[in-house]
PDB file of C-alpha atoms in Angstrom:
ATOM      1  CA  MET B 143       7.307  10.147 -19.025  1.00 51.00           C
ATOM      2  CA  GLN B 144       5.063   7.575 -20.817  1.00 53.00           C
ATOM      3  CA  ALA B 145       2.602   5.886 -19.030  1.00 50.00           C
ATOM      4  CA  TYR B 146       2.227   2.196 -19.914  1.00 58.00           C
ATOM      5  CA  GLU B 147      -1.479   1.861 -19.602  1.00 59.00           C
ATOM      6  CA  ALA B 148      -1.683  -0.925 -22.066  1.00 59.00           C
ATOM      7  CA  LEU B 149       1.356  -2.582 -21.389  1.00 64.00           C
ATOM      8  CA  ALA B 150       1.321  -2.854 -17.702  1.00 61.00           C
ATOM      9  CA  ALA B 151      -0.816  -5.885 -17.825  1.00 62.00           C
ATOM     10  CA  VAL B 152       1.149  -8.083 -20.049  1.00 62.00           C
ATOM     11  CA  TYR B 153       4.630  -6.415 -19.600  1.00 70.00           C
ATOM     12  CA  ASP B 154       6.340  -9.366 -18.133  1.00 63.00           C
ATOM     13  CA  THR B 155       4.519 -12.007 -20.650  1.00 66.00           C
ATOM     14  CA  LEU B 156       5.934 -10.137 -23.568  1.00 69.00           C
ATOM     15  CA  ASN B 157       9.193  -9.672 -21.978  1.00 69.00           C
ATOM     16  CA  GLY B 158       9.215 -13.542 -20.907  1.00 66.00           C
ATOM     17  CA  GLU B 159      12.542 -14.269 -22.785  1.00 80.00           C
ATOM     18  CA  VAL B 160      14.549 -11.543 -20.870  1.00 86.00           C
ATOM     19  CA  ASP B 161      17.072 -13.389 -18.648  1.00 94.00           C
ATOM     20  CA  TYR B 162      16.719 -11.178 -15.464  1.00 94.00           C
ATOM     21  CA  GLU B 163      18.535 -13.650 -13.347  1.00 96.00           C
ATOM     22  CA  LYS B 164      21.527 -13.398 -15.655  1.00 97.00           C
ATOM     23  CA  ILE B 165      21.257  -9.515 -15.691  1.00 97.00           C
ATOM     24  CA  ALA B 166      21.202  -9.431 -11.860  1.00 98.00           C
ATOM     25  CA  THR B 167      24.229 -11.846 -11.789  1.00 98.00           C
ATOM     26  CA  PHE B 168      25.976  -9.135 -14.035  1.00 98.00           C
ATOM     27  CA  TYR B 169      24.961  -6.428 -11.630  1.00 98.00           C
ATOM     28  CA  GLU B 170      26.547  -8.349  -8.621  1.00 98.00           C
ATOM     29  CA  LYS B 171      29.890  -8.875 -10.781  1.00 98.00           C
ATOM     30  CA  CYS B 172      30.199  -5.420 -11.301  1.00 98.00           C
ATOM     31  CA  PHE B 173      29.633  -4.560  -7.817  1.00 98.00           C
ATOM     32  CA  GLU B 174      32.432  -7.151  -7.121  1.00 97.00           C
ATOM     33  CA  GLN B 175      34.761  -5.657  -9.800  1.00 96.00           C
ATOM     34  CA  ALA B 176      34.185  -2.187  -8.243  1.00 95.00           C
ATOM     35  CA  ASN B 177      35.110  -3.497  -4.768  1.00 94.00           C
ATOM     36  CA  GLN B 178      31.570  -2.411  -3.774  1.00 93.00           C
ATOM     37  CA  LYS B 179      29.136  -4.027  -1.446  1.00 93.00           C
ATOM     38  CA  PRO B 180      25.953  -1.946  -1.927  1.00 97.00           C
ATOM     39  CA  GLN B 181      23.509  -2.383   0.899  1.00 95.00           C
ATOM     40  CA  LEU B 182      20.966   0.065  -0.434  1.00 98.00           C
ATOM     41  CA  VAL B 183      20.173  -0.039  -4.259  1.00 98.00           C
ATOM     42  CA  LEU B 184      17.852   2.024  -6.526  1.00 98.00           C
ATOM     43  CA  ASP B 185      16.034   0.664  -9.628  1.00 98.00           C
ATOM     44  CA  LEU B 186      15.361   3.133 -11.779  1.00 98.00           C
ATOM     45  CA  GLY B 187      12.708   2.735 -14.123  1.00 96.00           C
ATOM     46  CA  CYS B 188      11.571  -0.524 -11.981  1.00 95.00           C
ATOM     47  CA  GLY B 189       8.417  -1.034 -14.002  1.00 90.00           C
ATOM     48  CA  THR B 190       6.503  -4.171 -12.722  1.00 91.00           C
ATOM     49  CA  GLY B 191       9.422  -4.387 -10.232  1.00 94.00           C
ATOM     50  CA  LYS B 192      10.947  -7.914 -11.523  1.00 93.00           C
ATOM     51  CA  MET B 193      14.506  -6.705 -11.262  1.00 96.00           C
ATOM     52  CA  THR B 194      13.708  -5.144  -7.873  1.00 97.00           C
ATOM     53  CA  ALA B 195      12.440  -8.272  -6.609  1.00 95.00           C
ATOM     54  CA  LEU B 196      15.383 -10.491  -7.774  1.00 95.00           C
ATOM     55  CA  LEU B 197      17.836  -8.021  -6.095  1.00 97.00           C
ATOM     56  CA  ALA B 198      15.843  -8.248  -3.190  1.00 96.00           C
ATOM     57  CA  ALA B 199      15.870 -12.063  -2.825  1.00 95.00           C
ATOM     58  CA  ARG B 200      19.717 -11.682  -3.084  1.00 96.00           C
ATOM     59  CA  GLY B 201      19.672  -9.407   0.009  1.00 96.00           C
ATOM     60  CA  TYR B 202      19.783  -6.151  -1.206  1.00 97.00           C
ATOM     61  CA  ASP B 203      17.581  -3.442   0.229  1.00 97.00           C
ATOM     62  CA  MET B 204      15.879  -1.928  -2.801  1.00 98.00           C
ATOM     63  CA  ILE B 205      14.140   1.255  -3.799  1.00 98.00           C
ATOM     64  CA  GLY B 206      11.891   0.984  -7.012  1.00 97.00           C
ATOM     65  CA  ILE B 207      11.018   4.329  -9.141  1.00 98.00           C
ATOM     66  CA  ASP B 208       8.836   4.299 -11.991  1.00 95.00           C
ATOM     67  CA  GLY B 209       6.612   7.049 -13.569  1.00 93.00           C
ATOM     68  CA  SER B 210       3.924   4.885 -14.572  1.00 89.00           C
ATOM     69  CA  ALA B 211       1.211   4.024 -11.769  1.00 91.00           C
ATOM     70  CA  ASP B 212      -0.085   1.010 -13.880  1.00 88.00           C
ATOM     71  CA  MET B 213       3.467  -0.436 -13.867  1.00 88.00           C
ATOM     72  CA  LEU B 214       3.847   0.213 -10.007  1.00 93.00           C
ATOM     73  CA  SER B 215       0.476  -1.437  -9.384  1.00 90.00           C
ATOM     74  CA  ARG B 216       2.207  -4.620 -10.598  1.00 88.00           C
ATOM     75  CA  ALA B 217       5.411  -4.048  -8.399  1.00 91.00           C
ATOM     76  CA  PHE B 218       3.040  -3.720  -5.556  1.00 90.00           C
ATOM     77  CA  GLU B 219       1.704  -7.009  -6.326  1.00 89.00           C
ATOM     78  CA  ARG B 220       4.818  -8.454  -6.450  1.00 89.00           C
ATOM     79  CA  LYS B 221       6.091  -7.319  -3.287  1.00 86.00           C
ATOM     80  CA  TYR B 222       3.466  -9.179  -1.358  1.00 85.00           C
ATOM     81  CA  THR B 223       3.947 -12.424  -3.106  1.00 87.00           C
ATOM     82  CA  CYS B 224       7.800 -12.745  -3.393  1.00 86.00           C
ATOM     83  CA  GLU B 225      10.835 -13.355  -1.262  1.00 85.00           C
ATOM     84  CA  GLY B 226      12.383 -10.324   0.244  1.00 86.00           C
ATOM     85  CA  GLY B 227       9.263  -8.064  -0.237  1.00 89.00           C
ATOM     86  CA  GLU B 228       9.965  -6.438   3.013  1.00 92.00           C
ATOM     87  CA  ARG B 229      13.263  -5.127   1.623  1.00 93.00           C
ATOM     88  CA  MET B 230      11.179  -3.254  -1.377  1.00 96.00           C
ATOM     89  CA  LEU B 231      10.113   0.374  -1.182  1.00 96.00           C
ATOM     90  CA  PHE B 232       8.287   1.490  -4.579  1.00 96.00           C
ATOM     91  CA  LEU B 233       7.801   5.191  -5.661  1.00 97.00           C
ATOM     92  CA  GLN B 234       5.898   6.985  -8.105  1.00 97.00           C
ATOM     93  CA  GLN B 235       8.408   9.476  -9.621  1.00 97.00           C
ATOM     94  CA  ASP B 236       9.877  10.927 -12.665  1.00 97.00           C
ATOM     95  CA  MET B 237      13.241   9.620 -13.877  1.00 96.00           C
ATOM     96  CA  ARG B 238      14.199  13.134 -14.697  1.00 97.00           C
ATOM     97  CA  SER B 239      12.832  14.970 -11.112  1.00 97.00           C
ATOM     98  CA  PHE B 240      13.005  11.947  -8.770  1.00 98.00           C
ATOM     99  CA  GLU B 241      14.041  12.720  -4.658  1.00 97.00           C
ATOM    100  CA  LEU B 242      15.420  10.316  -2.242  1.00 97.00           C
ATOM    101  CA  TYR B 243      15.897  10.750   1.228  1.00 95.00           C
ATOM    102  CA  GLY B 244      19.489   9.915   1.286  1.00 97.00           C
ATOM    103  CA  THR B 245      21.965   8.318  -0.883  1.00 98.00           C
ATOM    104  CA  VAL B 246      22.308   4.557  -2.316  1.00 98.00           C
ATOM    105  CA  GLY B 247      25.467   2.558  -2.781  1.00 98.00           C
ATOM    106  CA  ALA B 248      24.417   1.509  -6.418  1.00 98.00           C
ATOM    107  CA  VAL B 249      21.713   2.508  -9.376  1.00 98.00           C
ATOM    108  CA  VAL B 250      20.674   0.038 -11.777  1.00 98.00           C
ATOM    109  CA  SER B 251      18.259   0.537 -14.687  1.00 98.00           C
ATOM    110  CA  THR B 252      17.060  -2.366 -16.753  1.00 97.00           C
ATOM    111  CA  LEU B 253      15.572  -2.658 -20.299  1.00 93.00           C
ATOM    112  CA  ASP B 254      16.423   0.653 -22.097  1.00 94.00           C
ATOM    113  CA  CYS B 255      14.766   2.898 -19.934  1.00 95.00           C
ATOM    114  CA  ILE B 256      17.206   5.517 -20.563  1.00 98.00           C
ATOM    115  CA  ASN B 257      16.088   5.451 -24.095  1.00 97.00           C
ATOM    116  CA  TYR B 258      12.502   6.877 -23.149  1.00 95.00           C
ATOM    117  CA  LEU B 259      14.599   9.993 -21.941  1.00 97.00           C
ATOM    118  CA  THR B 260      13.513  11.905 -25.321  1.00 97.00           C
ATOM    119  CA  ASN B 261      13.342  15.663 -24.603  1.00 95.00           C
ATOM    120  CA  GLU B 262      16.342  17.913 -24.477  1.00 93.00           C
ATOM    121  CA  GLY B 263      18.210  18.035 -21.494  1.00 96.00           C
ATOM    122  CA  ASP B 264      16.337  14.773 -20.015  1.00 98.00           C
ATOM    123  CA  LEU B 265      19.703  12.468 -20.049  1.00 98.00           C
ATOM    124  CA  ALA B 266      21.580  15.345 -18.528  1.00 98.00           C
ATOM    125  CA  ARG B 267      18.950  15.870 -15.798  1.00 98.00           C
ATOM    126  CA  CYS B 268      18.740  12.131 -15.095  1.00 98.00           C
ATOM    127  CA  PHE B 269      22.423  11.380 -14.871  1.00 98.00           C
ATOM    128  CA  ALA B 270      22.769  14.395 -12.784  1.00 98.00           C
ATOM    129  CA  LEU B 271      20.204  13.171 -10.069  1.00 98.00           C
ATOM    130  CA  VAL B 272      21.682   9.705 -10.098  1.00 98.00           C
ATOM    131  CA  HIS B 273      25.054  11.208  -9.435  1.00 98.00           C
ATOM    132  CA  ASN B 274      23.715  13.277  -6.529  1.00 98.00           C
ATOM    133  CA  TYR B 275      22.106  10.447  -4.860  1.00 98.00           C
ATOM    134  CA  LEU B 276      24.980   7.892  -5.317  1.00 98.00           C
ATOM    135  CA  ASP B 277      27.549   7.358  -2.578  1.00 97.00           C
ATOM    136  CA  PRO B 278      31.203   8.280  -3.647  1.00 96.00           C
ATOM    137  CA  ASP B 279      32.465   5.684  -5.927  1.00 97.00           C
ATOM    138  CA  GLY B 280      28.841   4.321  -6.110  1.00 97.00           C
ATOM    139  CA  ILE B 281      28.028   2.411  -9.079  1.00 98.00           C
ATOM    140  CA  PHE B 282      25.598   2.911 -11.899  1.00 98.00           C
ATOM    141  CA  LEU B 283      24.394   0.251 -14.222  1.00 98.00           C
ATOM    142  CA  PHE B 284      22.170   0.819 -17.059  1.00 98.00           C
ATOM    143  CA  ASP B 285      21.563  -0.760 -20.634  1.00 98.00           C
ATOM    144  CA  VAL B 286      20.482   1.138 -23.897  1.00 98.00           C
ATOM    145  CA  ASN B 287      19.180   0.059 -27.296  1.00 97.00           C
ATOM    146  CA  THR B 288      21.958   0.794 -29.826  1.00 98.00           C
ATOM    147  CA  PRO B 289      21.898   3.051 -33.053  1.00 98.00           C
ATOM    148  CA  TYR B 290      22.263  -0.296 -34.947  1.00 98.00           C
ATOM    149  CA  LYS B 291      19.205  -1.800 -33.542  1.00 97.00           C
ATOM    150  CA  PHE B 292      17.335   1.754 -34.213  1.00 98.00           C
ATOM    151  CA  GLU B 293      18.414   1.359 -37.755  1.00 97.00           C
ATOM    152  CA  THR B 294      17.852  -2.154 -38.670  1.00 97.00           C
ATOM    153  CA  VAL B 295      15.833  -3.839 -36.074  1.00 95.00           C
ATOM    154  CA  PHE B 296      13.192  -1.262 -34.896  1.00 95.00           C
ATOM    155  CA  ALA B 297      13.456   0.774 -38.252  1.00 96.00           C
ATOM    156  CA  ASP B 298       9.887   1.088 -39.726  1.00 96.00           C
ATOM    157  CA  ASN B 299       9.277  -2.697 -38.987  1.00 95.00           C
ATOM    158  CA  ALA B 300       6.447  -4.255 -37.833  1.00 94.00           C
ATOM    159  CA  TYR B 301       5.945  -7.103 -35.252  1.00 88.00           C
ATOM    160  CA  ILE B 302       3.731  -9.314 -33.790  1.00 86.00           C
ATOM    161  CA  LEU B 303       4.200 -10.363 -30.086  1.00 80.00           C
ATOM    162  CA  GLU B 304       1.631 -13.109 -28.692  1.00 79.00           C
ATOM    163  CA  ASP B 305       1.388 -15.539 -25.996  1.00 76.00           C
ATOM    164  CA  GLU B 306      -1.537 -18.038 -24.876  1.00 77.00           C
ATOM    165  CA  HIS B 307      -3.704 -15.055 -23.394  1.00 75.00           C
ATOM    166  CA  CYS B 308      -2.451 -11.971 -24.983  1.00 79.00           C
ATOM    167  CA  TYR B 309      -1.419 -10.288 -28.525  1.00 81.00           C
ATOM    168  CA  CYS B 310       0.652  -7.345 -29.162  1.00 84.00           C
ATOM    169  CA  GLY B 311       0.829  -5.792 -32.708  1.00 87.00           C
ATOM    170  CA  TRP B 312       3.867  -3.156 -32.859  1.00 87.00           C
ATOM    171  CA  GLN B 313       4.560  -0.967 -35.616  1.00 95.00           C
ATOM    172  CA  ASN B 314       7.458   1.287 -35.428  1.00 95.00           C
ATOM    173  CA  ASP B 315       8.221   4.713 -37.371  1.00 97.00           C
ATOM    174  CA  TYR B 316      12.082   5.574 -36.952  1.00 98.00           C
ATOM    175  CA  ASP B 317      13.061   9.215 -37.993  1.00 97.00           C
ATOM    176  CA  ARG B 318      16.812   9.200 -38.501  1.00 96.00           C
ATOM    177  CA  GLU B 319      16.865  12.843 -38.369  1.00 96.00           C
ATOM    178  CA  SER B 320      15.455  13.215 -34.990  1.00 97.00           C
ATOM    179  CA  GLY B 321      16.854  10.023 -33.531  1.00 97.00           C
ATOM    180  CA  LEU B 322      13.155   9.246 -32.537  1.00 98.00           C
ATOM    181  CA  CYS B 323      11.605   5.831 -32.986  1.00 97.00           C
ATOM    182  CA  HIS B 324       7.572   5.883 -32.228  1.00 96.00           C
ATOM    183  CA  PHE B 325       6.089   2.547 -31.497  1.00 92.00           C
ATOM    184  CA  TYR B 326       2.453   2.115 -32.164  1.00 92.00           C
ATOM    185  CA  LEU B 327       1.067  -0.780 -30.234  1.00 87.00           C
ATOM    186  CA  SER B 328      -2.148  -2.840 -30.069  1.00 89.00           C
ATOM    187  CA  VAL B 329      -2.559  -4.869 -27.069  1.00 85.00           C
ATOM    188  CA  PHE B 330      -5.262  -7.509 -27.210  1.00 86.00           C
ATOM    189  CA  GLU B 331      -5.651  -9.396 -23.629  1.00 81.00           C
ATOM    190  CA  GLN B 332      -8.233 -11.899 -23.067  1.00 81.00           C
ATOM    191  CA  THR B 333     -10.387 -11.442 -20.198  1.00 81.00           C
ATOM    192  CA  LYS B 334     -11.990 -13.911 -17.504  1.00 84.00           C
ATOM    193  CA  SER B 335     -14.905 -14.540 -19.897  1.00 88.00           C
ATOM    194  CA  GLY B 336     -12.839 -15.433 -23.076  1.00 84.00           C
ATOM    195  CA  THR B 337     -13.183 -12.287 -25.073  1.00 88.00           C
ATOM    196  CA  TYR B 338     -10.427 -10.151 -26.073  1.00 86.00           C
ATOM    197  CA  ARG B 339     -10.160  -6.159 -24.912  1.00 84.00           C
ATOM    198  CA  ARG B 340      -7.970  -4.134 -26.976  1.00 89.00           C
ATOM    199  CA  THR B 341      -6.035  -1.196 -25.744  1.00 85.00           C
ATOM    200  CA  ASP B 342      -3.832   1.144 -27.925  1.00 89.00           C
ATOM    201  CA  GLU B 343      -0.618   2.991 -26.924  1.00 87.00           C
ATOM    202  CA  GLU B 344       2.258   4.866 -28.295  1.00 90.00           C
ATOM    203  CA  GLN B 345       5.656   4.755 -26.937  1.00 90.00           C
ATOM    204  CA  THR B 346       8.871   6.672 -28.203  1.00 95.00           C
ATOM    205  CA  GLU B 347      12.336   5.854 -27.520  1.00 96.00           C
ATOM    206  CA  ARG B 348      15.597   8.146 -28.523  1.00 98.00           C
ATOM    207  CA  VAL B 349      18.723   6.711 -30.095  1.00 98.00           C
ATOM    208  CA  TYR B 350      21.915   7.650 -27.727  1.00 98.00           C
ATOM    209  CA  THR B 351      25.329   7.128 -29.466  1.00 98.00           C
ATOM    210  CA  ARG B 352      28.239   5.945 -27.237  1.00 98.00           C
ATOM    211  CA  GLN B 353      29.911   9.317 -27.659  1.00 98.00           C
ATOM    212  CA  ALA B 354      26.794  11.149 -26.213  1.00 98.00           C
ATOM    213  CA  LEU B 355      26.234   8.755 -23.492  1.00 98.00           C
ATOM    214  CA  THR B 356      29.885   9.168 -22.357  1.00 98.00           C
ATOM    215  CA  ALA B 357      29.948  12.844 -22.640  1.00 98.00           C
ATOM    216  CA  ALA B 358      26.409  13.121 -20.580  1.00 98.00           C
ATOM    217  CA  LEU B 359      27.917  10.384 -17.935  1.00 98.00           C
ATOM    218  CA  THR B 360      31.411  12.491 -17.986  1.00 98.00           C
ATOM    219  CA  ARG B 361      29.573  16.081 -17.346  1.00 98.00           C
ATOM    220  CA  ALA B 362      27.490  14.482 -14.455  1.00 98.00           C
ATOM    221  CA  GLY B 363      30.574  13.534 -12.613  1.00 98.00           C
ATOM    222  CA  PHE B 364      31.083  10.104 -13.647  1.00 98.00           C
ATOM    223  CA  GLY B 365      34.211   8.150 -14.638  1.00 98.00           C
ATOM    224  CA  ASP B 366      35.522   4.620 -15.188  1.00 98.00           C
ATOM    225  CA  ILE B 367      32.915   4.398 -17.981  1.00 98.00           C
ATOM    226  CA  ALA B 368      32.721   0.962 -19.581  1.00 98.00           C
ATOM    227  CA  PHE B 369      30.421  -0.708 -22.460  1.00 98.00           C
ATOM    228  CA  TYR B 370      29.668  -4.161 -22.806  1.00 98.00           C
ATOM    229  CA  ALA B 371      27.692  -6.118 -25.341  1.00 98.00           C
ATOM    230  CA  ASP B 372      26.162  -8.569 -22.979  1.00 97.00           C
ATOM    231  CA  THR B 373      26.359  -9.723 -19.513  1.00 98.00           C
ATOM    232  CA  ASP B 374      29.615 -11.689 -20.183  1.00 98.00           C
ATOM    233  CA  PHE B 375      31.401  -8.366 -20.404  1.00 98.00           C
ATOM    234  CA  SER B 376      32.105  -9.174 -24.053  1.00 98.00           C
ATOM    235  CA  ALA B 377      33.359  -5.792 -26.011  1.00 98.00           C
ATOM    236  CA  PRO B 378      30.616  -4.281 -28.195  1.00 98.00           C
ATOM    237  CA  ASP B 379      30.890  -4.403 -32.135  1.00 97.00           C
ATOM    238  CA  ASP B 380      29.010  -2.771 -34.934  1.00 96.00           C
ATOM    239  CA  GLU B 381      26.287  -4.995 -34.692  1.00 97.00           C
ATOM    240  CA  SER B 382      25.509  -4.963 -31.055  1.00 98.00           C
ATOM    241  CA  GLU B 383      21.806  -4.530 -30.111  1.00 97.00           C
ATOM    242  CA  ARG B 384      22.134  -3.595 -26.667  1.00 97.00           C
ATOM    243  CA  TRP B 385      25.093  -1.622 -24.621  1.00 98.00           C
ATOM    244  CA  PHE B 386      25.279  -2.586 -20.943  1.00 98.00           C
ATOM    245  CA  VAL B 387      27.089   0.490 -19.332  1.00 98.00           C
ATOM    246  CA  LYS B 388      28.755   0.821 -15.928  1.00 98.00           C
ATOM    247  CA  ALA B 389      29.902   4.265 -14.598  1.00 98.00           C
ATOM    248  CA  ILE B 390      31.443   5.036 -11.102  1.00 98.00           C
ATOM    249  CA  CYS B 391      30.304   8.029  -9.216  1.00 98.00           C
ATOM    250  CA  LYS B 392      33.361  10.672  -8.664  1.00 95.00           C
ATOM    251  CA  LYS B 393      32.946  13.111  -6.230  1.00 82.00           C
TER     252      LYS B 393
END
């Protein structure tokens, strides 16, 4: 999986407009709809641990898994400075081969982590492991960037993301035949001396159709699969940029 060396330090800043609280509330509403009260929740691809911390503060025991040591170092900092830190356990593991000591009541994966499963068989391996470590009737919640977003928002466009202390130049290269979008990032982060340090990084995501995700989930043993356009449970349309996906573990 990709390492996020350049982005780890500025990841939360560059995602400052993401309403994590709203997503956490959506997760809890999904738990309620499924008549589930999970005590132990896995945050798959937890990154800097922002969602992990929010759910821990709401009373859940949390396991956060991520493949990036740089991202997890930020998560560990959060663990010791936020409410519910004692409820959080972080593990450096790959989404395609992770291991737990037992099962969990729910698995969540926030901000298109699933799109980072780019190689053949990655999606099947990840979903099979999620199913294996979920309790019967446990719930799996994740979101993905849609084909529409790959085609129109990512495409071959370039973007500038900036904050008071950091700047990120972002060039996309989307190959419609392979379904892969390469992101070429240059991050300029202000140092204590006032100068800026540049770090370059390449990230890659794969586009997944609704049919492909449904088929992979079904093969892994999930049922009651639902797609939403937003955290308000609205139905997706042809111009939805993100799908929020809910699936129930059938044993």
